[in-house]
Amino acid sequence: MAEPIKNKRPDPAVAPTPQNTPLNAAPISSHAQQPGVASINEEDLGSGVAAASIFAHDPRLMSLIQGRLGSLVGKSSGYIESLPVEVKRRVSGLKGIQKEHSKLEAEFQEEVLQLEKKFFAKFTPLYEQRAAIVNGKTEPTEDLVKAGEEDEDKAEGAAVENKGATDGGKVNGIPEFWLSAMKNQISLAEMITDRDEDALKSLIDIRMEYLDKPGFRLIFEFAENGFFTNKIITKTYYYQNESGYGGDFIYDHAEGDKIDWKAGQDLTVRIEQKKQRNKTTKQTRIVKKTVPTESFFNFFSPPKPPTDDDDEAADDIEERLELDYQLGEDIKEKLIPRAIDWFTGEALAFEELDEEDYADFDDDDEDDEDDDSEDHDDEDESEEDEEDGSKPKQEPSECKQS
């Protein structure tokens, strides 16, 4: 029986063998060796945990380290500089070819944009016809109805027809068309709260238009409602003047219209109501505080790009900017062109969703119930220390703090 290999560092003079050579050799410029089992002890592990704890409790230190590491990205390793002169000359020549390629890519993207605008002009009459039917201004022709029924099963068609025959009263257009379509679009559904739905029921059309320069505008048209006075609310997405790598347009920022909320109907805020009791007099007063809350209408107040002074919050802002842009793209590229498929739910069959997306979508109702319970719990009592001798305050009408 062979004697087991002792766990110790090999003598430097010994020739390398599979037994004394590390699996991953250390860099040539380093004399460090891969640690053996005996070289790792609990004290070393403890120091590592302590270091991780320091990073966790000091985000500024972590941000500094990430910044230093990020500054190394893109820096030359020295390999290109070490090449012979004639080889470096050829490398420069290839870079020149790449510049010509980039010019063609930018030209390609510009022509694609012009082609999109050309066909958008052809789509626009169809969108106008759709809006007229949705809002009850006209009825679809027999040819359109027949074309829409071609792929439907006859049994399903009969069931729908029978149901329509038993409904009483006249229905104008297609009620809540856009709200239903948006609620079937996963990324938008996550933003719509129960409070939002009453306002979105008055949404009569969503359309878009291209800008003269790279960018697009989303247009939301509303009927008269009890929440705001705007008939039109828009959000505009702007691209940078210079193209990115590969000729693609680079998103710059977005701007949304100000919503003119009617008194007490702002869906982007909620009123927290608390009772404060004076320890001395035992009298209470009600304090109302206005705080931001989740709402689809926050979509029209997009996040601002980070500045140099916002290093700590830059990652969070960048993530919100990316999400905001993606929502705009989803509305432009998915919801508007195929609104009827989102209304019926057929578009979901073509969405690539993982299990977590489905789980989040199914749990929306439960989350809303939790939010409602939290709103009721906000009316709690808290004691407030007041200076001795101060006059007790009577119940004020409102004490709003924004």
Coordinates of C-alpha atoms in Angstrom, one line a residue:
M1 CA 0.0 0.0 0.0
A2 CA 1.5 3.3 -1.0
E3 CA 2.2 5.8 1.7
P4 CA 0.0 8.9 1.5
I5 CA 1.6 12.1 0.3
K6 CA 2.4 14.4 3.2
N7 CA 0.8 17.8 3.1
K8 CA 3.8 20.1 3.1
R9 CA 5.5 22.6 0.8
P10 CA 7.9 20.9 -1.6
D11 CA 11.6 21.8 -1.5
P12 CA 12.3 24.5 -4.2
A13 CA 15.2 22.4 -5.5
V14 CA 13.0 19.4 -6.2
A15 CA 12.0 19.0 -9.9
P16 CA 8.3 19.7 -10.6
T17 CA 6.0 16.7 -10.7
P18 CA 2.3 16.3 -10.8
Q19 CA 2.3 15.9 -7.0
N20 CA 4.2 19.1 -6.1
T21 CA 3.0 21.4 -8.8
P22 CA -0.2 23.5 -8.2
L23 CA -3.1 22.9 -10.5
N24 CA -3.3 26.6 -11.4
A25 CA 0.2 27.9 -11.6
A26 CA 0.9 31.3 -10.1
P27 CA 1.8 34.2 -12.4
I28 CA 5.3 34.2 -13.7
S29 CA 6.0 37.5 -12.0
S30 CA 4.8 36.2 -8.7
H31 CA 6.6 33.9 -6.2
A32 CA 3.3 33.1 -4.6
Q33 CA 2.3 29.5 -4.3
Q34 CA -1.1 27.9 -4.1
P35 CA -1.9 27.3 -0.4
G36 CA -2.1 23.8 0.8
V37 CA -4.7 22.5 3.3
A38 CA -2.4 23.1 6.2
S39 CA -1.8 26.7 5.3
I40 CA -5.5 27.6 5.8
N41 CA -6.7 28.0 9.3
E42 CA -9.7 29.3 11.1
E43 CA -7.9 32.6 11.9
D44 CA -7.4 33.3 8.2
L45 CA -11.1 32.5 7.6
G46 CA -12.1 34.8 10.4
S47 CA -10.1 37.7 9.0
G48 CA -11.8 37.2 5.6
V49 CA -15.2 37.3 7.2
A50 CA -14.3 40.4 9.0
A51 CA -13.1 42.0 5.8
A52 CA -16.4 41.1 4.1
S53 CA -18.3 42.6 7.1
I54 CA -16.3 45.9 6.7
F55 CA -17.3 46.1 3.1
A56 CA -20.9 45.4 3.9
H57 CA -21.1 48.1 6.5
D58 CA -19.1 50.7 4.6
P59 CA -20.6 51.1 1.1
R60 CA -18.3 54.0 0.4
L61 CA -15.3 51.8 0.7
M62 CA -16.9 49.2 -1.6
S63 CA -17.8 51.9 -4.1
L64 CA -14.2 53.2 -4.0
I65 CA -12.8 49.8 -4.7
Q66 CA -15.3 49.2 -7.5
G67 CA -14.3 52.5 -9.0
R68 CA -10.6 51.6 -8.9
L69 CA -11.3 48.3 -10.5
G70 CA -13.6 49.9 -13.1
S71 CA -10.8 52.3 -14.0
L72 CA -8.7 49.4 -15.1
V73 CA -11.2 48.3 -17.7
G74 CA -10.0 49.0 -21.2
K75 CA -6.5 49.8 -20.2
S76 CA -3.7 48.3 -22.4
S77 CA -1.9 45.2 -21.1
G78 CA 1.2 46.3 -22.9
Y79 CA 1.0 43.5 -25.5
I80 CA 0.1 45.8 -28.5
E81 CA 2.9 48.2 -27.5
S82 CA 5.4 45.3 -27.5
L83 CA 4.7 44.3 -31.1
P84 CA 7.2 45.0 -33.8
V85 CA 6.8 48.3 -35.7
E86 CA 5.6 46.6 -38.9
V87 CA 3.0 44.6 -37.1
K88 CA 1.7 47.7 -35.2
R89 CA 1.4 49.5 -38.6
R90 CA -0.8 46.6 -39.8
V91 CA -2.9 46.9 -36.6
S92 CA -3.4 50.6 -37.3
G93 CA -4.5 49.7 -40.8
L94 CA -7.1 47.3 -39.5
K95 CA -8.4 50.1 -37.2
G96 CA -8.8 52.3 -40.2
I97 CA -10.9 49.6 -41.9
Q98 CA -13.0 49.4 -38.7
K99 CA -13.7 53.1 -38.8
E100 CA -15.0 52.8 -42.4
H101 CA -17.1 49.9 -41.2
S102 CA -18.5 52.0 -38.3
K103 CA -19.5 54.7 -40.8
L104 CA -21.4 52.2 -42.8
E105 CA -23.1 50.9 -39.7
A106 CA -24.2 54.4 -38.7
E107 CA -25.5 54.9 -42.2
F108 CA -27.4 51.6 -42.0
Q109 CA -29.1 52.5 -38.7
E110 CA -30.1 55.9 -40.2
E111 CA -31.7 54.2 -43.2
V112 CA -33.4 51.7 -40.9
L113 CA -34.9 54.6 -39.0
Q114 CA -36.1 56.3 -42.2
L115 CA -37.6 52.9 -43.3
E116 CA -39.4 52.7 -39.9
K117 CA -40.8 56.2 -40.4
K118 CA -41.9 55.3 -43.9
F119 CA -43.9 52.3 -42.8
F120 CA -45.2 54.0 -39.7
A121 CA -46.9 56.5 -42.0
K122 CA -48.7 53.4 -43.5
F123 CA -49.6 52.0 -40.1
T124 CA -51.1 55.3 -38.9
P125 CA -54.4 55.0 -40.8
L126 CA -54.8 51.5 -39.3
Y127 CA -54.2 52.8 -35.8
E128 CA -56.8 55.6 -36.4
Q129 CA -59.3 53.0 -37.6
R130 CA -58.7 50.9 -34.5
A131 CA -59.2 53.9 -32.2
A132 CA -62.5 54.7 -33.9
I133 CA -63.8 51.2 -33.4
V134 CA -62.5 51.0 -29.8
N135 CA -64.3 54.3 -28.9
G136 CA -67.5 53.5 -30.6
K137 CA -67.2 56.1 -33.4
T138 CA -67.6 53.5 -36.1
E139 CA -68.2 49.8 -36.6
P140 CA -65.9 47.3 -38.4
T141 CA -66.8 46.3 -41.9
E142 CA -67.9 42.8 -42.7
D143 CA -64.6 42.2 -44.5
L144 CA -62.6 43.1 -41.4
V145 CA -64.8 40.9 -39.2
K146 CA -64.5 38.0 -41.6
A147 CA -60.7 38.4 -41.7
G148 CA -60.5 38.4 -37.9
E149 CA -62.6 35.3 -37.6
E150 CA -60.6 33.2 -40.2
D151 CA -58.3 31.7 -37.6
E152 CA -60.9 31.3 -34.9
D153 CA -62.5 28.0 -34.1
K154 CA -66.2 27.8 -35.1
A155 CA -67.3 26.6 -31.7
E156 CA -65.6 29.5 -30.0
G157 CA -67.2 31.9 -32.5
A158 CA -70.7 30.5 -31.8
A159 CA -70.1 30.8 -28.0
V160 CA -69.1 34.4 -28.3
E161 CA -72.1 35.2 -30.6
N162 CA -74.6 33.5 -28.2
K163 CA -73.2 35.4 -25.2
G164 CA -73.5 38.7 -27.1
A165 CA -77.1 38.0 -27.9
T166 CA -78.0 37.6 -24.3
D167 CA -76.4 40.8 -23.1
G168 CA -78.8 43.6 -22.3
G169 CA -78.4 47.2 -23.3
K170 CA -76.1 48.8 -25.9
V171 CA -72.4 48.8 -25.3
N172 CA -70.4 51.6 -26.9
G173 CA -67.1 50.5 -28.5
I174 CA -64.9 48.2 -26.5
P175 CA -64.9 49.3 -22.8
E176 CA -61.6 49.4 -20.9
F177 CA -59.7 48.3 -24.0
W178 CA -56.4 49.9 -23.2
L179 CA -56.5 49.1 -19.5
S180 CA -57.1 45.4 -20.3
A181 CA -54.3 45.4 -22.9
M182 CA -51.9 47.0 -20.4
K183 CA -52.7 44.6 -17.6
N184 CA -51.8 41.7 -19.9
Q185 CA -48.4 43.2 -20.7
I186 CA -46.4 42.0 -17.8
S187 CA -44.0 44.9 -17.4
L188 CA -46.9 47.4 -17.4
A189 CA -49.2 45.3 -15.2
E190 CA -46.6 45.4 -12.4
M191 CA -46.9 49.2 -12.3
I192 CA -50.7 49.5 -12.3
T193 CA -52.3 49.7 -8.9
D194 CA -56.0 49.3 -7.9
R195 CA -56.2 53.1 -7.5
D196 CA -54.8 53.6 -11.0
E197 CA -57.4 51.4 -12.7
D198 CA -60.2 53.9 -12.2
A199 CA -58.2 56.6 -14.0
L200 CA -56.9 54.3 -16.7
K201 CA -60.5 53.2 -17.6
S202 CA -60.8 56.7 -19.2
L203 CA -57.8 56.0 -21.5
I204 CA -59.2 56.1 -25.0
D205 CA -56.0 55.8 -27.1
I206 CA -52.2 55.3 -27.0
R207 CA -50.2 56.3 -30.0
M208 CA -46.7 57.4 -30.8
E209 CA -44.8 59.7 -33.2
Y210 CA -41.2 60.0 -34.3
L211 CA -39.2 63.2 -33.6
D212 CA -37.4 65.1 -36.3
K213 CA -34.2 64.1 -34.5
P214 CA -33.6 60.5 -33.2
G215 CA -36.2 59.8 -30.6
F216 CA -40.0 59.2 -30.2
R217 CA -43.0 60.4 -28.2
L218 CA -45.7 58.3 -26.6
I219 CA -49.1 60.0 -26.5
F220 CA -51.8 58.9 -24.0
E221 CA -55.3 60.4 -24.7
F222 CA -57.9 60.4 -21.9
A223 CA -61.6 61.1 -21.8
E224 CA -63.0 63.4 -19.1
N225 CA -62.4 61.8 -15.7
G226 CA -62.4 62.7 -12.0
F227 CA -58.6 62.5 -11.5
F228 CA -56.9 65.1 -13.7
T229 CA -57.8 67.7 -16.3
N230 CA -55.2 66.7 -19.0
K231 CA -56.8 65.4 -22.2
I232 CA -53.3 64.4 -23.5
I233 CA -50.3 63.3 -21.5
T234 CA -47.1 62.6 -23.4
K235 CA -43.7 61.2 -22.6
T236 CA -40.7 61.8 -25.0
Y237 CA -37.6 59.7 -25.3
Y238 CA -34.4 61.4 -26.6
Y239 CA -31.3 59.8 -28.1
Q240 CA -27.8 61.2 -28.2
N241 CA -26.6 62.8 -31.3
E242 CA -23.6 60.4 -31.7
S243 CA -24.2 56.8 -32.5
G244 CA -22.9 54.0 -30.2
Y245 CA -20.7 51.0 -31.0
G246 CA -22.2 49.3 -34.0
G247 CA -24.0 52.4 -35.2
D248 CA -26.9 52.0 -32.7
F249 CA -28.7 55.0 -31.3
I250 CA -27.8 55.7 -27.6
Y251 CA -30.7 56.6 -25.2
D252 CA -30.1 59.9 -23.5
H253 CA -33.0 60.9 -21.4
A254 CA -36.8 61.1 -21.2
E255 CA -39.2 63.9 -20.4
G256 CA -42.9 63.6 -19.3
D257 CA -45.8 66.0 -19.1
K258 CA -46.9 67.5 -15.8
I259 CA -50.2 66.0 -14.7
D260 CA -52.8 68.5 -13.5
W261 CA -54.3 66.5 -10.7
K262 CA -57.7 67.5 -9.3
A263 CA -57.9 68.4 -5.6
G264 CA -57.2 65.3 -3.5
Q265 CA -56.9 63.0 -6.5
D266 CA -53.1 62.7 -7.0
L267 CA -52.5 59.0 -7.5
T268 CA -48.7 59.3 -7.1
V269 CA -49.0 60.2 -3.4
R270 CA -50.9 59.0 -0.4
I271 CA -51.8 60.6 2.9
E272 CA -50.4 59.0 6.0
Q273 CA -52.5 59.8 9.0
K274 CA -51.1 59.5 12.6
K275 CA -52.4 60.4 16.0
Q276 CA -49.9 62.1 18.3
R277 CA -50.6 62.2 22.0
N278 CA -49.1 64.7 24.5
K279 CA -47.6 62.9 27.5
T280 CA -48.5 65.7 29.8
T281 CA -52.0 66.7 28.7
K282 CA -52.9 63.3 27.2
Q283 CA -54.6 65.2 24.4
T284 CA -54.2 63.9 20.9
R285 CA -53.9 65.6 17.5
I286 CA -54.0 64.2 14.0
V287 CA -51.0 64.8 11.7
K288 CA -51.4 64.1 8.0
K289 CA -48.3 63.6 5.9
T290 CA -48.1 63.4 2.1
V291 CA -45.7 60.6 0.9
P292 CA -44.9 59.2 -2.5
T293 CA -46.5 55.9 -3.5
E294 CA -46.4 53.4 -6.3
S295 CA -48.5 54.3 -9.3
F296 CA -48.4 53.8 -13.1
F297 CA -48.5 57.6 -13.4
N298 CA -45.0 57.9 -12.0
F299 CA -44.1 56.8 -15.5
F300 CA -44.5 60.4 -16.6
S301 CA -41.9 61.6 -14.1
P302 CA -38.8 59.7 -15.3
P303 CA -35.6 59.5 -13.3
K304 CA -32.9 62.1 -14.1
P305 CA -29.5 60.9 -15.3
P306 CA -26.9 60.8 -12.4
T307 CA -24.5 63.6 -11.9
D308 CA -20.9 63.5 -10.7
D309 CA -22.1 64.2 -7.2
D310 CA -24.4 61.1 -7.2
D311 CA -21.7 58.5 -7.2
E312 CA -23.3 56.5 -4.4
A313 CA -26.8 56.4 -6.0
A314 CA -25.5 56.1 -9.6
D315 CA -26.1 52.4 -9.8
D316 CA -29.7 52.7 -8.6
I317 CA -30.4 55.6 -10.9
E318 CA -28.9 53.7 -13.9
E319 CA -31.1 50.7 -13.2
R320 CA -34.2 52.9 -13.0
L321 CA -33.2 54.6 -16.2
E322 CA -32.8 51.3 -18.0
L323 CA -36.2 50.1 -16.7
D324 CA -37.8 53.3 -17.7
Y325 CA -36.4 53.1 -21.2
Q326 CA -37.4 49.5 -21.5
L327 CA -41.0 50.3 -20.6
G328 CA -41.1 53.0 -23.3
E329 CA -39.8 50.5 -25.8
D330 CA -42.4 47.9 -24.8
I331 CA -45.2 50.4 -25.3
K332 CA -43.7 51.5 -28.7
E333 CA -42.7 48.1 -30.1
K334 CA -45.3 45.7 -28.5
L335 CA -48.4 47.4 -27.0
I336 CA -49.2 49.9 -29.7
P337 CA -48.6 47.7 -32.8
R338 CA -50.4 44.7 -31.4
A339 CA -52.9 46.2 -28.9
I340 CA -55.7 43.7 -29.8
D341 CA -53.4 40.7 -29.2
W342 CA -52.6 42.1 -25.7
F343 CA -56.3 42.8 -25.1
T344 CA -57.2 39.2 -25.9
G345 CA -54.1 37.8 -24.2
E346 CA -52.9 36.1 -27.3
A347 CA -49.6 38.1 -27.3
L348 CA -48.6 36.3 -24.1
A349 CA -47.9 33.2 -26.1
F350 CA -45.1 34.9 -27.8
E351 CA -43.5 36.4 -24.7
E352 CA -40.4 34.6 -23.3
L353 CA -41.1 34.5 -19.6
D354 CA -39.4 32.5 -16.9
E355 CA -41.1 31.0 -13.9
E356 CA -40.3 33.9 -11.6
D357 CA -42.1 36.3 -14.0
Y358 CA -45.2 34.2 -13.9
A359 CA -45.0 33.9 -10.1
D360 CA -44.7 37.7 -9.7
F361 CA -47.6 38.2 -12.1
D362 CA -49.8 35.8 -10.2
D363 CA -49.0 37.3 -6.8
D364 CA -49.9 40.9 -7.8
D365 CA -53.3 40.6 -6.1
E366 CA -51.8 39.4 -2.8
D367 CA -49.3 42.3 -2.8
D368 CA -52.1 44.8 -3.4
E369 CA -54.0 43.3 -0.4
D370 CA -50.9 43.7 1.8
D371 CA -50.5 47.3 0.7
D372 CA -54.1 48.0 1.6
S373 CA -53.6 46.5 5.1
E374 CA -50.5 48.7 5.6
D375 CA -52.5 51.8 4.7
H376 CA -55.0 51.0 7.4
D377 CA -52.2 50.4 9.9
D378 CA -50.7 53.8 9.2
E379 CA -53.4 55.3 11.5
D380 CA -51.4 54.5 14.7
E381 CA -50.8 56.4 17.8
S382 CA -47.5 57.9 18.8
E383 CA -46.6 59.9 21.8
E384 CA -44.9 63.3 21.4
D385 CA -42.9 65.0 24.1
E386 CA -43.8 68.7 24.4
E387 CA -42.2 71.4 26.6
D388 CA -43.8 71.8 30.1
G389 CA -46.2 74.7 30.3
S390 CA -47.1 74.6 26.6
K391 CA -50.7 75.0 25.8
P392 CA -52.5 71.9 24.6
K393 CA -53.4 72.0 21.0
Q394 CA -56.9 71.4 19.9
E395 CA -57.8 69.0 17.0
P396 CA -56.6 70.9 13.9
S397 CA -58.4 70.4 10.6
E398 CA -55.2 69.3 8.8
C399 CA -51.5 69.5 9.2
K400 CA -50.0 68.6 5.9
Q401 CA -46.3 67.9 5.5
S402 CA -44.9 67.3 2.0

